[in-house]
PDB file of C-alpha atoms in Angstrom:
ATOM      1  CA  MET A 251     -19.418  11.680 -13.035  1.00 91.00           C
ATOM      2  CA  LYS A 252     -19.063   9.111 -10.305  1.00 97.00           C
ATOM      3  CA  PRO A 253     -15.555   8.527  -8.936  1.00 98.00           C
ATOM      4  CA  VAL A 254     -13.957   5.208  -9.885  1.00 98.00           C
ATOM      5  CA  ILE A 255     -12.277   3.503  -6.934  1.00 98.00           C
ATOM      6  CA  GLY A 256      -9.735   0.706  -7.149  1.00 98.00           C
ATOM      7  CA  VAL A 257     -10.356  -2.042  -4.597  1.00 98.00           C
ATOM      8  CA  MET A 258      -7.231  -4.069  -3.878  1.00 97.00           C
ATOM      9  CA  ALA A 259      -7.973  -7.769  -4.245  1.00 95.00           C
ATOM     10  CA  HIS A 260      -6.987 -10.340  -1.662  1.00 89.00           C
ATOM     11  CA  LEU A 261      -4.929 -13.394  -2.612  1.00 85.00           C
ATOM     12  CA  LYS A 262      -6.579 -16.763  -2.038  1.00 78.00           C
ATOM     13  CA  THR A 263      -3.680 -19.185  -2.228  1.00 76.00           C
ATOM     14  CA  ASP A 264      -5.552 -22.507  -2.224  1.00 73.00           C
ATOM     15  CA  MET A 265      -7.100 -22.052  -5.682  1.00 73.00           C
ATOM     16  CA  GLY A 266      -4.774 -23.025  -8.549  1.00 75.00           C
ATOM     17  CA  PRO A 267      -0.997 -22.672  -8.946  1.00 78.00           C
ATOM     18  CA  LEU A 268      -1.070 -18.842  -9.023  1.00 78.00           C
ATOM     19  CA  GLY A 269      -3.823 -18.381  -6.471  1.00 79.00           C
ATOM     20  CA  HIS A 270      -7.016 -16.400  -6.931  1.00 75.00           C
ATOM     21  CA  SER A 271      -7.727 -12.646  -6.852  1.00 90.00           C
ATOM     22  CA  HIS A 272     -10.942 -11.883  -5.011  1.00 85.00           C
ATOM     23  CA  THR A 273     -12.669  -9.354  -2.805  1.00 93.00           C
ATOM     24  CA  GLY A 274     -15.658  -9.467  -0.497  1.00 92.00           C
ATOM     25  CA  ASN A 275     -18.870  -7.931  -1.769  1.00 95.00           C
ATOM     26  CA  THR A 276     -19.278  -5.860   1.394  1.00 97.00           C
ATOM     27  CA  TYR A 277     -16.411  -3.655   0.114  1.00 97.00           C
ATOM     28  CA  ILE A 278     -18.151  -3.377  -3.250  1.00 97.00           C
ATOM     29  CA  GLU A 279     -21.568  -2.659  -1.725  1.00 97.00           C
ATOM     30  CA  SER A 280     -20.195  -0.038   0.663  1.00 98.00           C
ATOM     31  CA  ILE A 281     -18.772   1.957  -2.247  1.00 98.00           C
ATOM     32  CA  ASN A 282     -21.861   1.445  -4.384  1.00 97.00           C
ATOM     33  CA  LYS A 283     -24.154   2.732  -1.626  1.00 97.00           C
ATOM     34  CA  VAL A 284     -22.447   6.131  -1.462  1.00 98.00           C
ATOM     35  CA  GLY A 285     -22.075   6.819  -5.167  1.00 98.00           C
ATOM     36  CA  GLY A 286     -18.724   5.367  -6.173  1.00 98.00           C
ATOM     37  CA  ILE A 287     -17.887   2.852  -8.879  1.00 98.00           C
ATOM     38  CA  PRO A 288     -15.689   0.045  -7.500  1.00 98.00           C
ATOM     39  CA  VAL A 289     -13.250  -1.853  -9.728  1.00 98.00           C
ATOM     40  CA  MET A 290     -11.066  -4.684  -8.491  1.00 97.00           C
ATOM     41  CA  ILE A 291      -7.280  -4.442  -8.778  1.00 96.00           C
ATOM     42  CA  PRO A 292      -5.878  -8.000  -9.082  1.00 94.00           C
ATOM     43  CA  THR A 293      -3.078  -9.454  -7.009  1.00 91.00           C
ATOM     44  CA  MET A 294      -0.811  -9.658 -10.061  1.00 90.00           C
ATOM     45  CA  LEU A 295       0.318  -6.646 -12.106  1.00 93.00           C
ATOM     46  CA  ASN A 296       3.007  -6.400 -14.760  1.00 91.00           C
ATOM     47  CA  GLY A 297       5.460  -4.098 -13.016  1.00 90.00           C
ATOM     48  CA  GLU A 298       5.623  -0.486 -11.875  1.00 94.00           C
ATOM     49  CA  GLU A 299       4.308   0.992 -15.112  1.00 95.00           C
ATOM     50  CA  ASP A 300       1.019  -0.864 -14.666  1.00 95.00           C
ATOM     51  CA  MET A 301       0.783   0.403 -11.087  1.00 96.00           C
ATOM     52  CA  GLU A 302       1.438   3.980 -12.165  1.00 97.00           C
ATOM     53  CA  GLN A 303      -1.098   3.825 -14.998  1.00 97.00           C
ATOM     54  CA  LEU A 304      -3.802   2.545 -12.645  1.00 97.00           C
ATOM     55  CA  ILE A 305      -2.983   5.202 -10.078  1.00 98.00           C
ATOM     56  CA  ASP A 306      -3.165   7.890 -12.754  1.00 98.00           C
ATOM     57  CA  GLN A 307      -6.491   6.642 -14.151  1.00 97.00           C
ATOM     58  CA  LEU A 308      -8.404   5.857 -10.945  1.00 98.00           C
ATOM     59  CA  ASP A 309      -9.776   8.395  -8.479  1.00 98.00           C
ATOM     60  CA  GLY A 310      -9.095   6.609  -5.181  1.00 98.00           C
ATOM     61  CA  PHE A 311      -8.065   3.314  -3.626  1.00 98.00           C
ATOM     62  CA  LEU A 312      -9.373   0.961  -0.979  1.00 98.00           C
ATOM     63  CA  PHE A 313      -6.874  -1.459   0.593  1.00 98.00           C
ATOM     64  CA  THR A 314      -8.798  -4.441   1.931  1.00 98.00           C
ATOM     65  CA  GLY A 315      -8.379  -6.875   4.822  1.00 96.00           C
ATOM     66  CA  GLY A 316      -6.633 -10.233   4.609  1.00 94.00           C
ATOM     67  CA  ILE A 317      -3.634 -12.224   5.768  1.00 95.00           C
ATOM     68  CA  ASP A 318      -0.706 -10.936   7.830  1.00 98.00           C
ATOM     69  CA  VAL A 319       2.044  -8.766   6.358  1.00 98.00           C
ATOM     70  CA  CYS A 320       5.352 -10.649   6.191  1.00 98.00           C
ATOM     71  CA  PRO A 321       7.505  -9.300   9.064  1.00 98.00           C
ATOM     72  CA  SER A 322      10.552  -9.089   6.800  1.00 98.00           C
ATOM     73  CA  PHE A 323       8.916  -6.079   5.128  1.00 98.00           C
ATOM     74  CA  TYR A 324       9.318  -4.115   8.363  1.00 98.00           C
ATOM     75  CA  GLY A 325      12.638  -5.643   9.430  1.00 98.00           C
ATOM     76  CA  ALA A 326      11.385  -8.184  11.980  1.00 98.00           C
ATOM     77  CA  GLU A 327      11.756 -11.914  12.466  1.00 98.00           C
ATOM     78  CA  SER A 328       8.631 -14.060  12.514  1.00 97.00           C
ATOM     79  CA  HIS A 329       6.845 -14.284  15.862  1.00 97.00           C
ATOM     80  CA  ARG A 330       5.627 -17.734  16.907  1.00 97.00           C
ATOM     81  CA  LEU A 331       2.004 -16.497  16.687  1.00 97.00           C
ATOM     82  CA  LEU A 332       2.335 -14.935  13.242  1.00 97.00           C
ATOM     83  CA  GLY A 333      -0.629 -15.924  11.078  1.00 96.00           C
ATOM     84  CA  LYS A 334      -0.693 -16.882   7.416  1.00 94.00           C
ATOM     85  CA  SER A 335       1.243 -14.554   5.118  1.00 95.00           C
ATOM     86  CA  ASP A 336       2.339 -14.476   1.486  1.00 92.00           C
ATOM     87  CA  SER A 337       5.117 -12.212   0.229  1.00 94.00           C
ATOM     88  CA  ARG A 338       3.545 -12.009  -3.246  1.00 92.00           C
ATOM     89  CA  LEU A 339       0.787  -9.844  -1.808  1.00 94.00           C
ATOM     90  CA  ASP A 340       3.209  -7.621   0.097  1.00 97.00           C
ATOM     91  CA  LYS A 341       5.488  -7.169  -2.928  1.00 96.00           C
ATOM     92  CA  LEU A 342       2.524  -5.730  -4.796  1.00 96.00           C
ATOM     93  CA  GLN A 343       0.561  -3.846  -2.166  1.00 97.00           C
ATOM     94  CA  ILE A 344       3.324  -2.103  -0.212  1.00 98.00           C
ATOM     95  CA  PRO A 345       4.957  -0.404  -3.232  1.00 97.00           C
ATOM     96  CA  PHE A 346       1.503   0.252  -4.686  1.00 98.00           C
ATOM     97  CA  ALA A 347       0.527   2.062  -1.478  1.00 98.00           C
ATOM     98  CA  GLN A 348       3.760   4.065  -1.604  1.00 98.00           C
ATOM     99  CA  LYS A 349       2.973   5.169  -5.158  1.00 98.00           C
ATOM    100  CA  VAL A 350      -0.611   6.072  -4.216  1.00 98.00           C
ATOM    101  CA  ILE A 351       0.721   8.227  -1.381  1.00 98.00           C
ATOM    102  CA  ALA A 352       3.323   9.862  -3.635  1.00 98.00           C
ATOM    103  CA  ALA A 353       0.514  10.731  -6.075  1.00 98.00           C
ATOM    104  CA  ARG A 354      -1.582  12.089  -3.156  1.00 98.00           C
ATOM    105  CA  LYS A 355      -4.609  10.074  -4.222  1.00 98.00           C
ATOM    106  CA  PRO A 356      -7.358   9.438  -1.614  1.00 98.00           C
ATOM    107  CA  PHE A 357      -7.293   6.018  -0.003  1.00 97.00           C
ATOM    108  CA  LEU A 358      -8.912   4.000   2.748  1.00 98.00           C
ATOM    109  CA  GLY A 359      -7.086   1.079   4.383  1.00 98.00           C
ATOM    110  CA  ILE A 360      -9.116  -1.534   6.270  1.00 98.00           C
ATOM    111  CA  CYS A 361      -7.631  -4.082   8.712  1.00 98.00           C
ATOM    112  CA  ARG A 362      -4.688  -5.513   6.728  1.00 98.00           C
ATOM    113  CA  GLY A 363      -4.922  -2.408   4.533  1.00 98.00           C
ATOM    114  CA  HIS A 364      -4.523  -0.228   7.638  1.00 98.00           C
ATOM    115  CA  GLN A 365      -1.381  -2.209   8.520  1.00 98.00           C
ATOM    116  CA  VAL A 366      -0.073  -2.045   4.930  1.00 98.00           C
ATOM    117  CA  LEU A 367      -0.403   1.750   5.097  1.00 98.00           C
ATOM    118  CA  ASN A 368       1.761   1.924   8.211  1.00 98.00           C
ATOM    119  CA  VAL A 369       4.410  -0.442   6.822  1.00 98.00           C
ATOM    120  CA  ALA A 370       4.456   1.398   3.472  1.00 98.00           C
ATOM    121  CA  CYS A 371       5.359   4.560   5.403  1.00 98.00           C
ATOM    122  CA  GLY A 372       8.195   2.818   7.283  1.00 98.00           C
ATOM    123  CA  GLY A 373       6.287   1.711  10.391  1.00 98.00           C
ATOM    124  CA  THR A 374       6.172  -1.626  12.195  1.00 98.00           C
ATOM    125  CA  LEU A 375       3.527  -4.002  13.556  1.00 98.00           C
ATOM    126  CA  TYR A 376       2.868  -6.104  16.620  1.00 98.00           C
ATOM    127  CA  GLN A 377       2.733  -9.581  15.091  1.00 98.00           C
ATOM    128  CA  ASP A 378       0.279 -10.700  17.763  1.00 98.00           C
ATOM    129  CA  LEU A 379      -1.667  -8.763  20.383  1.00 98.00           C
ATOM    130  CA  SER A 380      -0.038 -10.893  23.092  1.00 97.00           C
ATOM    131  CA  GLU A 381       3.018  -8.667  22.585  1.00 97.00           C
ATOM    132  CA  ILE A 382       1.099  -5.681  23.991  1.00 96.00           C
ATOM    133  CA  GLU A 383       0.904  -5.479  27.770  1.00 95.00           C
ATOM    134  CA  GLY A 384      -2.560  -4.825  29.146  1.00 96.00           C
ATOM    135  CA  VAL A 385      -4.675  -6.000  26.200  1.00 97.00           C
ATOM    136  CA  ARG A 386      -7.934  -7.255  27.711  1.00 96.00           C
ATOM    137  CA  LEU A 387     -10.589  -6.871  25.011  1.00 97.00           C
ATOM    138  CA  LYS A 388     -11.612  -9.607  22.571  1.00 96.00           C
ATOM    139  CA  HIS A 389     -10.148  -8.203  19.362  1.00 98.00           C
ATOM    140  CA  PHE A 390     -11.060 -11.198  17.212  1.00 96.00           C
ATOM    141  CA  GLN A 391     -14.753 -11.523  17.876  1.00 97.00           C
ATOM    142  CA  ASP A 392     -16.671 -14.781  17.571  1.00 95.00           C
ATOM    143  CA  ALA A 393     -19.796 -13.075  16.275  1.00 94.00           C
ATOM    144  CA  GLY A 394     -21.436 -11.845  13.092  1.00 92.00           C
ATOM    145  CA  TYR A 395     -19.489  -9.458  10.860  1.00 89.00           C
ATOM    146  CA  GLY A 396     -22.074  -6.753  11.343  1.00 91.00           C
ATOM    147  CA  ASP A 397     -22.045  -7.105  15.138  1.00 96.00           C
ATOM    148  CA  ILE A 398     -20.108  -4.734  17.387  1.00 96.00           C
ATOM    149  CA  ALA A 399     -17.345  -5.745  19.787  1.00 97.00           C
ATOM    150  CA  HIS A 400     -16.002  -2.673  21.566  1.00 98.00           C
ATOM    151  CA  LYS A 401     -15.713   1.107  21.454  1.00 98.00           C
ATOM    152  CA  VAL A 402     -12.888   3.170  20.001  1.00 98.00           C
ATOM    153  CA  THR A 403     -11.946   6.637  21.201  1.00 98.00           C
ATOM    154  CA  ILE A 404     -11.331   9.163  18.438  1.00 98.00           C
ATOM    155  CA  GLU A 405      -8.441  11.620  18.638  1.00 98.00           C
ATOM    156  CA  PRO A 406      -9.224  15.328  18.144  1.00 98.00           C
ATOM    157  CA  ASP A 407      -8.464  17.125  14.871  1.00 98.00           C
ATOM    158  CA  THR A 408      -8.623  13.979  12.775  1.00 98.00           C
ATOM    159  CA  ILE A 409     -10.713  12.823   9.833  1.00 98.00           C
ATOM    160  CA  LEU A 410     -12.841  10.718  12.187  1.00 98.00           C
ATOM    161  CA  SER A 411     -13.372  13.607  14.599  1.00 98.00           C
ATOM    162  CA  ARG A 412     -14.866  15.613  11.732  1.00 98.00           C
ATOM    163  CA  LEU A 413     -17.223  12.755  10.871  1.00 98.00           C
ATOM    164  CA  TYR A 414     -18.502  11.887  14.362  1.00 98.00           C
ATOM    165  CA  GLU A 415     -19.729  14.236  17.074  1.00 96.00           C
ATOM    166  CA  ASP A 416     -19.138  11.626  19.763  1.00 96.00           C
ATOM    167  CA  ARG A 417     -15.552  10.890  20.683  1.00 96.00           C
ATOM    168  CA  GLN A 418     -16.420   7.214  21.075  1.00 98.00           C
ATOM    169  CA  ILE A 419     -18.010   4.924  18.492  1.00 98.00           C
ATOM    170  CA  TRP A 420     -18.814   1.207  18.500  1.00 98.00           C
ATOM    171  CA  VAL A 421     -16.949  -1.044  16.040  1.00 98.00           C
ATOM    172  CA  ASN A 422     -16.530  -4.708  15.186  1.00 98.00           C
ATOM    173  CA  SER A 423     -13.153  -6.433  15.549  1.00 98.00           C
ATOM    174  CA  PHE A 424     -11.400  -9.192  13.585  1.00 97.00           C
ATOM    175  CA  HIS A 425      -7.639  -8.879  14.052  1.00 98.00           C
ATOM    176  CA  HIS A 426      -4.751 -10.336  16.041  1.00 98.00           C
ATOM    177  CA  GLN A 427      -2.093  -7.804  14.967  1.00 98.00           C
ATOM    178  CA  ALA A 428      -1.792  -4.047  15.435  1.00 98.00           C
ATOM    179  CA  VAL A 429       0.273  -0.991  14.553  1.00 98.00           C
ATOM    180  CA  LYS A 430       3.404  -0.703  16.706  1.00 98.00           C
ATOM    181  CA  ASP A 431       5.798   2.088  15.619  1.00 98.00           C
ATOM    182  CA  PHE A 432       4.198   4.733  13.432  1.00 98.00           C
ATOM    183  CA  GLY A 433       5.536   5.268   9.928  1.00 98.00           C
ATOM    184  CA  LYS A 434       6.650   8.637   8.581  1.00 98.00           C
ATOM    185  CA  LYS A 435       3.895  11.256   8.827  1.00 98.00           C
ATOM    186  CA  ILE A 436       1.494   8.668  10.282  1.00 98.00           C
ATOM    187  CA  ARG A 437      -0.489   9.956  13.254  1.00 98.00           C
ATOM    188  CA  LEU A 438      -2.818   8.274  15.720  1.00 98.00           C
ATOM    189  CA  ALA A 439      -6.530   8.691  14.951  1.00 98.00           C
ATOM    190  CA  ALA A 440      -8.274   6.302  17.391  1.00 98.00           C
ATOM    191  CA  THR A 441      -7.573   3.699  20.085  1.00 98.00           C
ATOM    192  CA  SER A 442      -9.461   1.009  21.964  1.00 98.00           C
ATOM    193  CA  SER A 443      -9.843   1.239  25.740  1.00 98.00           C
ATOM    194  CA  ASP A 444      -6.936  -1.182  26.217  1.00 97.00           C
ATOM    195  CA  GLY A 445      -4.561   0.952  24.155  1.00 97.00           C
ATOM    196  CA  VAL A 446      -4.582  -0.835  20.801  1.00 98.00           C
ATOM    197  CA  VAL A 447      -4.211   1.469  17.785  1.00 98.00           C
ATOM    198  CA  GLU A 448      -7.542   1.345  15.948  1.00 98.00           C
ATOM    199  CA  ALA A 449      -7.127   4.115  13.372  1.00 99.00           C
ATOM    200  CA  ILE A 450      -4.310   6.082  11.767  1.00 98.00           C
ATOM    201  CA  GLU A 451      -4.068   8.804   9.148  1.00 98.00           C
ATOM    202  CA  ILE A 452      -1.403  10.608   7.166  1.00 98.00           C
ATOM    203  CA  GLU A 453      -0.653  14.163   8.180  1.00 97.00           C
ATOM    204  CA  ASP A 454      -1.143  16.908   5.587  1.00 96.00           C
ATOM    205  CA  TYR A 455      -2.861  14.613   3.100  1.00 97.00           C
ATOM    206  CA  PRO A 456      -6.160  14.970   1.177  1.00 94.00           C
ATOM    207  CA  PHE A 457      -7.724  11.760   2.563  1.00 98.00           C
ATOM    208  CA  GLY A 458      -5.530   8.957   3.869  1.00 98.00           C
ATOM    209  CA  LEU A 459      -7.205   6.878   6.590  1.00 98.00           C
ATOM    210  CA  GLY A 460      -6.474   3.433   8.032  1.00 98.00           C
ATOM    211  CA  LEU A 461      -8.990   1.563  10.195  1.00 98.00           C
ATOM    212  CA  GLN A 462      -8.242  -1.603  12.139  1.00 98.00           C
ATOM    213  CA  TRP A 463     -11.896  -2.635  12.276  1.00 98.00           C
ATOM    214  CA  HIS A 464     -14.116  -3.638   9.322  1.00 98.00           C
ATOM    215  CA  PRO A 465     -16.544  -0.769   8.598  1.00 98.00           C
ATOM    216  CA  GLU A 466     -17.529  -2.375   5.285  1.00 98.00           C
ATOM    217  CA  SER A 467     -18.793  -5.488   7.070  1.00 97.00           C
ATOM    218  CA  MET A 468     -21.049  -3.274   9.157  1.00 97.00           C
ATOM    219  CA  PHE A 469     -22.163  -0.782   6.502  1.00 97.00           C
ATOM    220  CA  GLY A 470     -22.539  -3.439   3.807  1.00 93.00           C
ATOM    221  CA  VAL A 471     -25.186  -5.223   5.868  1.00 92.00           C
ATOM    222  CA  GLY A 472     -27.008  -2.029   6.825  1.00 94.00           C
ATOM    223  CA  VAL A 473     -25.263  -0.633   9.928  1.00 96.00           C
ATOM    224  CA  GLU A 474     -25.613   3.074   9.184  1.00 97.00           C
ATOM    225  CA  SER A 475     -23.071   4.244  11.767  1.00 98.00           C
ATOM    226  CA  MET A 476     -20.291   3.497   9.262  1.00 98.00           C
ATOM    227  CA  ARG A 477     -21.857   5.496   6.417  1.00 98.00           C
ATOM    228  CA  PRO A 478     -19.955   8.740   7.211  1.00 98.00           C
ATOM    229  CA  ILE A 479     -16.614   7.002   6.616  1.00 98.00           C
ATOM    230  CA  PHE A 480     -17.523   5.783   3.138  1.00 98.00           C
ATOM    231  CA  GLU A 481     -19.301   8.992   2.198  1.00 98.00           C
ATOM    232  CA  ALA A 482     -16.246  11.051   3.161  1.00 98.00           C
ATOM    233  CA  PHE A 483     -13.897   8.715   1.305  1.00 98.00           C
ATOM    234  CA  VAL A 484     -15.919   8.644  -1.905  1.00 98.00           C
ATOM    235  CA  ASN A 485     -16.485  12.411  -1.780  1.00 98.00           C
ATOM    236  CA  ALA A 486     -12.720  12.898  -1.443  1.00 98.00           C
ATOM    237  CA  CYS A 487     -12.309  10.812  -4.615  1.00 98.00           C
ATOM    238  CA  ARG A 488     -14.592  13.041  -6.688  1.00 92.00           C
TER     239      ARG A 488
END
């Protein structure tokens, strides 16, 4: 049987009084292309029991991109360059991620999802890349979603190092925040040439990977270099 993978919806706040749960079809297509069955998890659930039932019934989880994580969830005051945030999303996704990790279910975190992973494990974020000395690359590209922006260097003995022979791969880039202090059992998996954390993973875990770039935007439109990531994730969910 194909593995069934829960895709965390993003909250669109400008549609109705409660907002709108949605997800981009590149996430859906990326899972479809490698033999998984994607199902969307809405931005509203009825408490912890619903979370636990979903985690028990589904085979893996994909945490998608989106708005900034509220700094209060990692003990910080709001930076003047903080982007749009909404605590309703954080109140769902952070504890959900913690429960997924406790259940040792496979997951992939992309962009915001990569940051949610770190915060869920007790880590912190740079609220804007201007806080990091020496950043020189354009990390929020003004180009197509399938286009590439810069290289990342993969750390040895990581999930990514087992997927790619080359230590450097080309990625796209659509973010203004980044991982700062690593959460518990979070280890570095890749960086950009200017030192920004581009990938993290959980130590001693079946498959727990966070990526700052958007591999689904590349793979969903036919960029095959991102296929190994989705194949490995879906295979881990089987």
